[in-house]
Coordinates of C-alpha atoms (C1' of nucleotides) in Angstrom, one line a residue:
Chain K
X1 CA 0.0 0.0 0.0
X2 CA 3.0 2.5 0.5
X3 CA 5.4 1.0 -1.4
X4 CA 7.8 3.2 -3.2
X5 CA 7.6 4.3 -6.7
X6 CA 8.1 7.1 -8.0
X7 CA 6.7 6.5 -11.9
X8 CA 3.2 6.5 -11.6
X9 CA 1.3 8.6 -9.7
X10 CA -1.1 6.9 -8.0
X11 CA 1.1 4.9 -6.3
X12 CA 2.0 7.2 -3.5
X13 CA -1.3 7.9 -1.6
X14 CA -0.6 11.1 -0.3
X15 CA 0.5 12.7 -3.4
X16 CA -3.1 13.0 -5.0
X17 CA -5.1 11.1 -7.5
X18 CA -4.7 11.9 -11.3
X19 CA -6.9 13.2 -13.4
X20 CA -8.4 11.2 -16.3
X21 CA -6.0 12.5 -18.9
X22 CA -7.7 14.7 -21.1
X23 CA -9.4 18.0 -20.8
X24 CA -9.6 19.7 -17.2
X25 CA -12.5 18.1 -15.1
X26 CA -15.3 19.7 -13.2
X27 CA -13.8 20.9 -10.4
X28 CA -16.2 19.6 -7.4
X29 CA -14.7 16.2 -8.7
X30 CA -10.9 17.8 -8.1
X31 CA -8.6 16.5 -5.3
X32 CA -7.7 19.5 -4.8
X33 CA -11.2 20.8 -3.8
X34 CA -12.4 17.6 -2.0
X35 CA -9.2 18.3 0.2
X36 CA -9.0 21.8 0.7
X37 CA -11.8 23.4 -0.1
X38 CA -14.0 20.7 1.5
X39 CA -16.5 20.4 -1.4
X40 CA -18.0 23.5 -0.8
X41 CA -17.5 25.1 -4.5
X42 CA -20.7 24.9 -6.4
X43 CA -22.0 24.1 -9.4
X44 CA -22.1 27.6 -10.7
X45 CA -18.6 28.5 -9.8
X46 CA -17.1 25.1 -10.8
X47 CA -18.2 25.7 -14.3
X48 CA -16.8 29.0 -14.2
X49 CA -13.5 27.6 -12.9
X50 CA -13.6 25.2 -15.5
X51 CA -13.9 28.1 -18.3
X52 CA -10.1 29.7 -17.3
X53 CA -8.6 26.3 -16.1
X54 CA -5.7 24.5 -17.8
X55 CA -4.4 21.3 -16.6
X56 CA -0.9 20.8 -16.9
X57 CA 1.3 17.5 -16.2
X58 CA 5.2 17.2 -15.3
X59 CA 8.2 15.8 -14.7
X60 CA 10.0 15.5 -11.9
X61 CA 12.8 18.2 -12.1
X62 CA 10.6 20.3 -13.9
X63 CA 10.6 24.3 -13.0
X64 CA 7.0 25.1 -14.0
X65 CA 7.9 28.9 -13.4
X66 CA 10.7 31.0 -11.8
X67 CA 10.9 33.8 -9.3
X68 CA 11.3 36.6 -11.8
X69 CA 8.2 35.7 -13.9
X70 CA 5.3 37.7 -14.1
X71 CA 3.0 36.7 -11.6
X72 CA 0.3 36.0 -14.1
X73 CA -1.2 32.7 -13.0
X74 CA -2.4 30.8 -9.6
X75 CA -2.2 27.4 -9.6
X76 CA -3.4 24.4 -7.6
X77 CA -1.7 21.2 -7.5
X78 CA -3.5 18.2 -8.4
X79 CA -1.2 15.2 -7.6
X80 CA 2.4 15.0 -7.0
X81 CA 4.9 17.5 -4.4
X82 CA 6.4 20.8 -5.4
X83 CA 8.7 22.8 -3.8
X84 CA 8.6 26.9 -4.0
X85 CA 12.5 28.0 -3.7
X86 CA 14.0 31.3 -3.6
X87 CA 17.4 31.5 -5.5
X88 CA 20.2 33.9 -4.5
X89 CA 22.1 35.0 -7.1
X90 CA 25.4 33.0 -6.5
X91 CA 23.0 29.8 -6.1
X92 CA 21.9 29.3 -3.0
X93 CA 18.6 28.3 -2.3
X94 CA 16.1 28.4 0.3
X95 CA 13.2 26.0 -0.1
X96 CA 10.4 27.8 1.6
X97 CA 7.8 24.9 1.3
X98 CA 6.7 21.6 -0.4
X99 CA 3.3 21.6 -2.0
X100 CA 1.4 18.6 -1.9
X101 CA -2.1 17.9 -3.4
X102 CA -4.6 20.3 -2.9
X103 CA -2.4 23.0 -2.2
X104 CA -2.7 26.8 -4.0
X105 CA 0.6 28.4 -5.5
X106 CA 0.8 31.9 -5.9
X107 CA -2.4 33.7 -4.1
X108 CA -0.5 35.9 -2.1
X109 CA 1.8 37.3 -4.6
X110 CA 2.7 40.9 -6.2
X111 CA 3.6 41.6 -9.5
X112 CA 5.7 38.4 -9.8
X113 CA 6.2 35.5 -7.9
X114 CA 9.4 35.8 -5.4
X115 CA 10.0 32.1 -5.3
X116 CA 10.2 29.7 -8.7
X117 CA 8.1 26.1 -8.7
X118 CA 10.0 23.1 -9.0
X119 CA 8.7 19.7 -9.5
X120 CA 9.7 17.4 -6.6
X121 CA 8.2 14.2 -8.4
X122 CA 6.2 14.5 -11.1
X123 CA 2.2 15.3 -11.2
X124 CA -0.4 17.2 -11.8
X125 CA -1.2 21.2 -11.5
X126 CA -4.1 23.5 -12.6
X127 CA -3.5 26.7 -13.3
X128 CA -6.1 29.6 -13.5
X129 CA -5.1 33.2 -15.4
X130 CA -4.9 35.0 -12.6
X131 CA -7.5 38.1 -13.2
X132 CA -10.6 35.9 -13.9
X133 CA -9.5 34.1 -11.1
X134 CA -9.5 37.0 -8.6
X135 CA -12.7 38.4 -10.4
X136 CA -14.2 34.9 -9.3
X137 CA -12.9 35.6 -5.5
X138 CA -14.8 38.5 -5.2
X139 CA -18.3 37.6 -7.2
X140 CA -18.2 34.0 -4.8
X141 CA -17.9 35.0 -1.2
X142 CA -17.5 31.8 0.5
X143 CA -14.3 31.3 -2.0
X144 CA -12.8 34.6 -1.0
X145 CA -13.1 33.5 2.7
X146 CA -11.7 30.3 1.8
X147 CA -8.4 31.8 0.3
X148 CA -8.4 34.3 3.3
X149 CA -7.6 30.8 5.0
X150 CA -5.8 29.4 3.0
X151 CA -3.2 32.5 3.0
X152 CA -3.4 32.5 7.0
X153 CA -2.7 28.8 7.4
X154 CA 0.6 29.7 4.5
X155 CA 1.4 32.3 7.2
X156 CA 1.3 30.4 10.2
X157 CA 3.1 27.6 8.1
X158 CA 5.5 30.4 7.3
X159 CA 6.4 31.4 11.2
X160 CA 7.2 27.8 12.1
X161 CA 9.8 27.9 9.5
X162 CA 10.9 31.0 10.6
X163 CA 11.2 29.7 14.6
X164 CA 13.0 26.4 13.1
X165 CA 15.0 28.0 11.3
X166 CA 16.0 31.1 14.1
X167 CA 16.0 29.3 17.2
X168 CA 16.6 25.3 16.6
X169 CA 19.7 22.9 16.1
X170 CA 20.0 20.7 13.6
X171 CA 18.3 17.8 15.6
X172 CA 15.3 19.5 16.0
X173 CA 15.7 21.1 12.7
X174 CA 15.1 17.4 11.5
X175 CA 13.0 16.3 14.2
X176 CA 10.1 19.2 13.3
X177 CA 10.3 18.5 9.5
X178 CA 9.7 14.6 10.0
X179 CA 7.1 15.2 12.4
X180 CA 5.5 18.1 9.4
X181 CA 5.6 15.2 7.2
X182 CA 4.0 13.2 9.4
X183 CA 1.1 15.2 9.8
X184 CA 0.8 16.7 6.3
X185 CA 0.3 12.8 5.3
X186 CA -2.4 11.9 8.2
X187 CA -4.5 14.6 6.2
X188 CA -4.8 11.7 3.7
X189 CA -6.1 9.4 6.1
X190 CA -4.1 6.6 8.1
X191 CA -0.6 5.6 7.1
X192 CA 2.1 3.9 8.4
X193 CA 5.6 5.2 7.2
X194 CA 6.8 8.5 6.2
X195 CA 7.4 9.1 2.7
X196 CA 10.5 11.5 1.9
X197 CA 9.5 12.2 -1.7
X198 CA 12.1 14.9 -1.9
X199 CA 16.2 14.6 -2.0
X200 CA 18.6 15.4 0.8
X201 CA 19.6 18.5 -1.1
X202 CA 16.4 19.6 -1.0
X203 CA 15.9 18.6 2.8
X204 CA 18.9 20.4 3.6
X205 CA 18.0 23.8 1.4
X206 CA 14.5 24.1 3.5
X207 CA 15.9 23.7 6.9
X208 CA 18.9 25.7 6.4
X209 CA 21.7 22.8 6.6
X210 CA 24.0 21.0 4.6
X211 CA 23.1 17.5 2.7
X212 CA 26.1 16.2 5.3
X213 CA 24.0 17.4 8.5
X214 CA 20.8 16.4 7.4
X215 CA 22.1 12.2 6.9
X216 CA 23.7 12.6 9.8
X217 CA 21.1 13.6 11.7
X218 CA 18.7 10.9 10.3
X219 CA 21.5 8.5 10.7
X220 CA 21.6 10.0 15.0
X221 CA 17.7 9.4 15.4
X222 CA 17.7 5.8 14.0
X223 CA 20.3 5.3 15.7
X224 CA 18.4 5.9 18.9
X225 CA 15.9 4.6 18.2
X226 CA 13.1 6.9 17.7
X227 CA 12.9 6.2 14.0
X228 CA 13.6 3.7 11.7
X229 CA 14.3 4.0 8.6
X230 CA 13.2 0.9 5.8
X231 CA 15.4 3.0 2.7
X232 CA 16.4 6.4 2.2
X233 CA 13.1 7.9 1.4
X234 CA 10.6 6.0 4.1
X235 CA 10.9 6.9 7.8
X236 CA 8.8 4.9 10.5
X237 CA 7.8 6.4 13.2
X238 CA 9.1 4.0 16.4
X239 CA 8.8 6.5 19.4
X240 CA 6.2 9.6 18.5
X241 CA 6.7 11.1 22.0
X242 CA 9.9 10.6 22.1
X243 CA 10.2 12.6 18.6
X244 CA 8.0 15.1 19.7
X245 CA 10.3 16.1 22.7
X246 CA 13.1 15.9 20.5
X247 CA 11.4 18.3 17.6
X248 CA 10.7 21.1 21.2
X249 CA 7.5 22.1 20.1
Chain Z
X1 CA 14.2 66.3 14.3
X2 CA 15.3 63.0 15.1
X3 CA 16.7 63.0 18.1
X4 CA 16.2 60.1 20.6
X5 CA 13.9 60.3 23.1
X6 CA 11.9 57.6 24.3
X7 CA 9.8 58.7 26.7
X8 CA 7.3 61.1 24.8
X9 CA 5.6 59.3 21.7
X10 CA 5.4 62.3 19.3
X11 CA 9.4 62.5 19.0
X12 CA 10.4 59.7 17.4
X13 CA 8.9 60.6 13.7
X14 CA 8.5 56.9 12.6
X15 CA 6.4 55.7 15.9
X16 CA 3.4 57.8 14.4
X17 CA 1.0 60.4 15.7
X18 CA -0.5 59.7 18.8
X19 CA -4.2 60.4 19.0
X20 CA -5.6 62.9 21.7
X21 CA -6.3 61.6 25.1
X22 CA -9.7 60.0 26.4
X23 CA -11.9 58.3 23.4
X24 CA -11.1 56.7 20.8
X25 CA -11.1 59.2 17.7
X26 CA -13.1 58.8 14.1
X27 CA -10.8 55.8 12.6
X28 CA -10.6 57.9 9.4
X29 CA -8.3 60.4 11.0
X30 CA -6.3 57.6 12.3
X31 CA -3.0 57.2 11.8
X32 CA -3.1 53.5 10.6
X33 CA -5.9 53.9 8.2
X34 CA -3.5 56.9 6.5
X35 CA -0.8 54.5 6.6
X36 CA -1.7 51.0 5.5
X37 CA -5.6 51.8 4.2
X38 CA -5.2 55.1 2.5
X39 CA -8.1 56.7 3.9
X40 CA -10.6 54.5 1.8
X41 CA -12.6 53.9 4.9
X42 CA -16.0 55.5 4.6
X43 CA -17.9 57.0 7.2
X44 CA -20.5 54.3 7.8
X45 CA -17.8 51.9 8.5
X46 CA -15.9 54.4 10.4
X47 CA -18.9 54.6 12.9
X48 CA -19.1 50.6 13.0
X49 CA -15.7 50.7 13.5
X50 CA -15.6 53.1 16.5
X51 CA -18.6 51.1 18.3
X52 CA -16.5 48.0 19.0
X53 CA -13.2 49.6 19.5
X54 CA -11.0 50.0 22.8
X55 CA -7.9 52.7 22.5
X56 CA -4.9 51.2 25.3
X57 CA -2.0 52.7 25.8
X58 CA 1.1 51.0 26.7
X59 CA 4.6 51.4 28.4
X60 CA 7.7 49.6 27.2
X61 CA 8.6 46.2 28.0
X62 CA 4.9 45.4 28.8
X63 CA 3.0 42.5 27.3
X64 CA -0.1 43.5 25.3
X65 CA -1.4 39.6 24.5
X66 CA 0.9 36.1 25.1
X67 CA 1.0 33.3 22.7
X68 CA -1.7 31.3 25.1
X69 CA -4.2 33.8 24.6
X70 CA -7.7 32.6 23.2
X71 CA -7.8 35.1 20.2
X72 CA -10.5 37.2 20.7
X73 CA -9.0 40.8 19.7
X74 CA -7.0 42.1 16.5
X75 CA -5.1 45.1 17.0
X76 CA -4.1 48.3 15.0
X77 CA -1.0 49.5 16.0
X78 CA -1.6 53.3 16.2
X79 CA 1.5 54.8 18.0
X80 CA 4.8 53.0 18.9
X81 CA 6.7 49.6 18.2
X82 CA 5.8 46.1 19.1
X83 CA 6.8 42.8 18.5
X84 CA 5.7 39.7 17.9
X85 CA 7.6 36.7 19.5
X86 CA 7.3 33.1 20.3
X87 CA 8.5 31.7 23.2
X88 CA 9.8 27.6 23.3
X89 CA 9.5 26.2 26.7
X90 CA 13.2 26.7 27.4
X91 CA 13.0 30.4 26.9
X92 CA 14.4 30.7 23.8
X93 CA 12.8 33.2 21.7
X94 CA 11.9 34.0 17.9
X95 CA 11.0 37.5 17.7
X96 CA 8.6 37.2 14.3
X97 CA 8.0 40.6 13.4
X98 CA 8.5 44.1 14.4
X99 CA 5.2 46.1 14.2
X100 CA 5.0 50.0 13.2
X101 CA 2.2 52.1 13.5
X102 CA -0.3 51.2 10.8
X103 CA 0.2 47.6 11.1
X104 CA -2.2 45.1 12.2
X105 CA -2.0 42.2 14.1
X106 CA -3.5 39.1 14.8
X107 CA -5.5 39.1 11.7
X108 CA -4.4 36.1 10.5
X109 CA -4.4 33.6 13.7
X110 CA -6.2 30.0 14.9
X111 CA -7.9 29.5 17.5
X112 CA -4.7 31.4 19.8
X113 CA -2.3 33.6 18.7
X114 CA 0.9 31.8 18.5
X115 CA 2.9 34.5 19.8
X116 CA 3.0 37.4 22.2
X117 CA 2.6 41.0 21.5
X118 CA 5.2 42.8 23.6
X119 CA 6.1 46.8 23.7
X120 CA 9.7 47.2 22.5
X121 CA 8.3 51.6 23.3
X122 CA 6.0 52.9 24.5
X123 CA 2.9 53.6 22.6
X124 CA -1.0 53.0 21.6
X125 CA -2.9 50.8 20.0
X126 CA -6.6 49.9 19.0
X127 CA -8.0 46.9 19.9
X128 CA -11.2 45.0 17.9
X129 CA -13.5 41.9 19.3
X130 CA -12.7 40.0 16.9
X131 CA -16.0 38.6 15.7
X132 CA -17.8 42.0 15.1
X133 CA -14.4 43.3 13.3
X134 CA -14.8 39.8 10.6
X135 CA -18.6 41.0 10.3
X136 CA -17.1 44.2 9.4
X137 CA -14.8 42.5 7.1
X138 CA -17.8 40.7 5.3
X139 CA -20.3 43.8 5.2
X140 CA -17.8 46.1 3.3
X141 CA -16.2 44.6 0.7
X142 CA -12.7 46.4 0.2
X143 CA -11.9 46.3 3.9
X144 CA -12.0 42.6 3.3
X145 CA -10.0 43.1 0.3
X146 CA -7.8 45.5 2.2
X147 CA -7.0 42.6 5.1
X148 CA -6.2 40.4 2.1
X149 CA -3.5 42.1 0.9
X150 CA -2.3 42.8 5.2
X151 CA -2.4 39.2 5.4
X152 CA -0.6 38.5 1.5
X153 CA 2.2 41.4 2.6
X154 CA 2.9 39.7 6.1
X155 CA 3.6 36.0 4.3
X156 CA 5.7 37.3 1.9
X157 CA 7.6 39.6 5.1
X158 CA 7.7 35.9 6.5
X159 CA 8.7 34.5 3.2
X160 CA 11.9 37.0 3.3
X161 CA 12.7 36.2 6.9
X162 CA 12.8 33.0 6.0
X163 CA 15.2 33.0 3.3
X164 CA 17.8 35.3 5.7
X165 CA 17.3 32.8 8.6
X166 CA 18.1 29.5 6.1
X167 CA 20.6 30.7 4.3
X168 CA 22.7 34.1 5.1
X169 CA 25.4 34.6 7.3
X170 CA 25.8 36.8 10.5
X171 CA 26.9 39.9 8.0
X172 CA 23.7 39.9 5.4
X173 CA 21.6 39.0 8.4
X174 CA 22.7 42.4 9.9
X175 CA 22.8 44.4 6.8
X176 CA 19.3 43.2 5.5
X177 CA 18.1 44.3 9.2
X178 CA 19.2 47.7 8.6
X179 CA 18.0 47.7 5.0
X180 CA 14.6 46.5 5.9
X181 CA 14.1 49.4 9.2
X182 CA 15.2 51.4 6.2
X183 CA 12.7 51.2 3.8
X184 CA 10.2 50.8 6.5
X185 CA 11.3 54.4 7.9
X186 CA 11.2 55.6 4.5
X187 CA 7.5 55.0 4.2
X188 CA 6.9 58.0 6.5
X189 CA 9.0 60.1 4.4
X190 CA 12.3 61.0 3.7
X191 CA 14.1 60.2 7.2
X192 CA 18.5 60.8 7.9
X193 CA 19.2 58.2 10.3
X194 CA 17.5 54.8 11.2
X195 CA 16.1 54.5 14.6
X196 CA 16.8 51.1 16.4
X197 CA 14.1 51.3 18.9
X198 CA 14.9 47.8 19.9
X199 CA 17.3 46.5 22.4
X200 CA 20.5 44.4 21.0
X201 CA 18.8 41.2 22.4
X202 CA 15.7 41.9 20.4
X203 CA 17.8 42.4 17.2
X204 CA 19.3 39.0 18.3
X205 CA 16.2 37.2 18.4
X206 CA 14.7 38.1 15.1
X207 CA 17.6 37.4 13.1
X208 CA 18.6 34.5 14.9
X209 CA 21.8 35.2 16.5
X210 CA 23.9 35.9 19.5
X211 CA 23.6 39.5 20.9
X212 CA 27.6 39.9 20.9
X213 CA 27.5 38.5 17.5
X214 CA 24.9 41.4 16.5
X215 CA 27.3 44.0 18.3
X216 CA 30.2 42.9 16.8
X217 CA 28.7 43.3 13.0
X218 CA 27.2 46.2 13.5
X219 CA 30.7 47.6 14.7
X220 CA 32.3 45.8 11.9
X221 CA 30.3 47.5 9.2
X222 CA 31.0 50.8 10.9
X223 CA 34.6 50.0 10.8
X224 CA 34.6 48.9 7.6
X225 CA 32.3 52.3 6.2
X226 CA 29.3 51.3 4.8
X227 CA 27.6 52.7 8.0
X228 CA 28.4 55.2 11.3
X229 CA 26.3 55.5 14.4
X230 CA 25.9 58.7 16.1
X231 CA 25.2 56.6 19.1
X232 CA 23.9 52.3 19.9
X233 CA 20.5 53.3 18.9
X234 CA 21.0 55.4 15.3
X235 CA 22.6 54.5 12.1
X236 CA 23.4 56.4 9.4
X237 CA 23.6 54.7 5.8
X238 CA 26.8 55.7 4.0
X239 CA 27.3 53.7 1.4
X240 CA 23.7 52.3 0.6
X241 CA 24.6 50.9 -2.4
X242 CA 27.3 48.9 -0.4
X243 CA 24.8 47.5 2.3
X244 CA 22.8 46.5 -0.5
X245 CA 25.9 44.4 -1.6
X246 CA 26.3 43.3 1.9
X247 CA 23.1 42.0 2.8
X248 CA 22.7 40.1 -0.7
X249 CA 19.3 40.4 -1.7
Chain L
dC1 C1' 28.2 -5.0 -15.7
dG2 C1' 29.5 -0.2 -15.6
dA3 C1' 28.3 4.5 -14.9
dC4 C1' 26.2 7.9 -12.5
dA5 C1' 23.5 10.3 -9.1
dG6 C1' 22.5 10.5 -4.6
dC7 C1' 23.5 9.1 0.1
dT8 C1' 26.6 8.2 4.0
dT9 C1' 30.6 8.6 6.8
dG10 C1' 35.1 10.6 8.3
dA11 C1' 38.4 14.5 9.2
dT12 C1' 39.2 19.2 9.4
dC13 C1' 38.0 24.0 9.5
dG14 C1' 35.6 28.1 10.6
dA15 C1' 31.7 30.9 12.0
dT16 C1' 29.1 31.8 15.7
dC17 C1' 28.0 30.9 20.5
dT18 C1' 29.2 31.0 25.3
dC19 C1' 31.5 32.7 29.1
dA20 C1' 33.7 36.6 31.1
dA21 C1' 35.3 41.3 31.6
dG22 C1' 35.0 46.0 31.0
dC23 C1' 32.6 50.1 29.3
dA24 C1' 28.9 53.8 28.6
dC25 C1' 25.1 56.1 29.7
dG26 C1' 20.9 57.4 32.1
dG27 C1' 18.6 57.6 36.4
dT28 C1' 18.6 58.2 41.4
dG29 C1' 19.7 59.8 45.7
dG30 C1' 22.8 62.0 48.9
Chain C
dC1 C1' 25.8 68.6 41.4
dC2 C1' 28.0 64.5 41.3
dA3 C1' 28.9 59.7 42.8
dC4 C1' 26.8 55.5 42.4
dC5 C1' 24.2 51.8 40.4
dG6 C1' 22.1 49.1 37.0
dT7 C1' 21.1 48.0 32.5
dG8 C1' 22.5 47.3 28.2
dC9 C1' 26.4 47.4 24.9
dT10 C1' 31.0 46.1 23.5
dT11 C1' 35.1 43.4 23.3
dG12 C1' 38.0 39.3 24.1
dA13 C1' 39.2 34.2 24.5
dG14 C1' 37.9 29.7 24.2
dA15 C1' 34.4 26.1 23.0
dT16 C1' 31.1 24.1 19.8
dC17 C1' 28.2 22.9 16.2
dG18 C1' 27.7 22.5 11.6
dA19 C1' 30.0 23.4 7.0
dT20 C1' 33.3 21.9 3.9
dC21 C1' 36.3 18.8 1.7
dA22 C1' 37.1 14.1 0.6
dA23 C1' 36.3 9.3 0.1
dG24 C1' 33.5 5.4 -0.2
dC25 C1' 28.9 3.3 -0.7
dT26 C1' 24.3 2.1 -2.7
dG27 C1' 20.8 1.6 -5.8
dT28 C1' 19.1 2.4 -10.5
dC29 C1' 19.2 2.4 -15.3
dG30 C1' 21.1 1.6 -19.6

DNA sequence: CGACAGCTTGATCGATCTCAAGCACGGTGG
DNA sequence: CCACCGTGCTTGAGATCGATCAAGCTGTCG
């Protein structure tokens, strides 16, 4: 049931469930709303969403759009994990969050997006022209309220970063990410082990450490025992307390 | 004109305009609607506004809300600076944000705030029941816009905090700091000389460092030019264009 | 089977923290 | 008015955590 592949998309059942291939869907039948949005999106403004939607499939790898574009589309991802990276210009990177299915990309933006959208594994992403899609916020109330949320909960998300990334070590660092994980896939109902979809590169560039501190690390906690760890991209869970007090908060 | 006084409000030009004594005043001659809203407040929600809020001053170092507290109020900070910090259990502490007059805060919260509002000067601010201020929100449609784009403008000041907390060094932590009081000064017109109302150990705590590790970088960039300061609290851009080099983005 | 990308592990180095003085300035009381 | 005190800032010396450099290892794919 959680076996690891990364080919077809399906097979990792937090990352979404794929669209019939083919033109965009209603949306009331999208992950992303049955997640997020909690079905709540009627008929009328489904169809509406339909009439500016594109659906869009790719690769793991993939940038679908870069920090200096023009911020002219919000998307939501279907199946599959993202990340949303701010470059430097002599290459470093900070990863500021993974996307998984039923998340929105660029709501809260300006004139152009300040982060680019990389494809962590491949999947699947709507995207909406951005000024029928705010024209739609405003004419359907409940939606506006709902990306209100949405934004908020991308805040709060955003100060936990910021108090991992300002006050922790690299334990904890690692302890709070696994744990984030952990509860990003409950969402999704019941599972058993951890899925790391993502690289240790990419690991490293959202908690602020080197690739070398971050296997370490992983290699310290099985090591005591409060994880184990079946390959390099699956952790189980062993001692949830245990992790918890290690994670501080 | 900008010299350092901290015990009358009016002095410092950045903290804003305190209101007169006793009631709270008409929100459209407030000093945060003229800042963040623009005056586009109308009269009728001017008067709503009015019936449900409570002016409080407040003395430095006091606590105006802790991260515990059941969220019941948002706040408009009229006169002074705040901040917002969370606490872990051992005492360490992120400071989040800095707050200037005009800014709002616990907009965008659960069911708590998730950290405390504390008086880095003196000051006032305008507190809001919260459930009568969303009605507000939902009755007139660009103040709900308006709280939109608060809420958008705070993520993406988390979104830059983030990226200095992940991946830049002591020195660009410092000089981005400075840059960013800069700019915020700025917005109440052309200023000399940025204020630091905020003790060394506060500067510490939002960018993550050592208090002697912020001393020493502010002393090395006045050593090495690129800033003086007419005394611990003042700075004086000299070379802006080599701060902007400094603090990388 | 070989090549390559990504992960792990080891050894060293360096930036920042910690501990410890000393300093500066504002406020208070004699 | 000035000495004293306390708080906050600076500076120095040593310790530490994580980065960097450098192999080796593992699993995947052709």
């Amino acid at each position: 049931m959680t076996s690891l592949t990364f080919n077809r998309i399906p097979k990792c059942h937090f990352r979404g469930i794929s669209l019939p291939d083919g033109q965009p869907q209603h949306c009331p039948q999208c992950i992303a709303n049955k997640l997020n949005y909690c079905g709540a999106i009627d008929m009328e403004l489904g169809n509406q969403l339909q009439a500016i939607v594109v659906k869009i499939r790719f690769e793991r790898g993939q940038t679908l759009f870069t920090q200096e574009d023009s911020a002219d589309y919000v998307f939501a991802l279907v199946a599959g994990v993202m990340s949303c990276s701010h470059y430097l210009a002599d290459g470093r990177r900070q990863i500021m969050a993974f996307l998984f299915p039923g998340d929105y990309i660029g709501m809260a933006t300006g004139e152009r997006y300040s982060y680019s959208g990389e494809a962590v594994t491949e999947g699947e992403i709507c995207r909406f022209r951005r000024k029928p899609f705010i024209k739609l916020l405003t004419k359907f109330d409940d939606f506006e309220q709902h990306f209100f949320r949405e934004v908020s909960n991308e805040l709060a998300e955003a100060q936990k970063h910021v108090l991992i990334l300002g006050q922790k070590d690299a334990t904890e660092r690692v302890a709070s990410f696994l744990l984030m994980l952990d509860e990003r896939e409950n969402r999704y109902g019941a599972h058993d082990d951890i899925e790391l979809p993502m690289k240790r590169a990419e690991i490293a560039d959202y908690l602020g450490l080197s690739i070398e501190t971050v296997s370490r690390t992983l290699t310290k906690l099985r090591k005591s025992g409060v994880i184990a760890m079946p390959n390099a991209h699956l952790v189980r869970i062993l001692n949830p307390d245990g992790l918890r007090d290690i994670a501080f908060d």
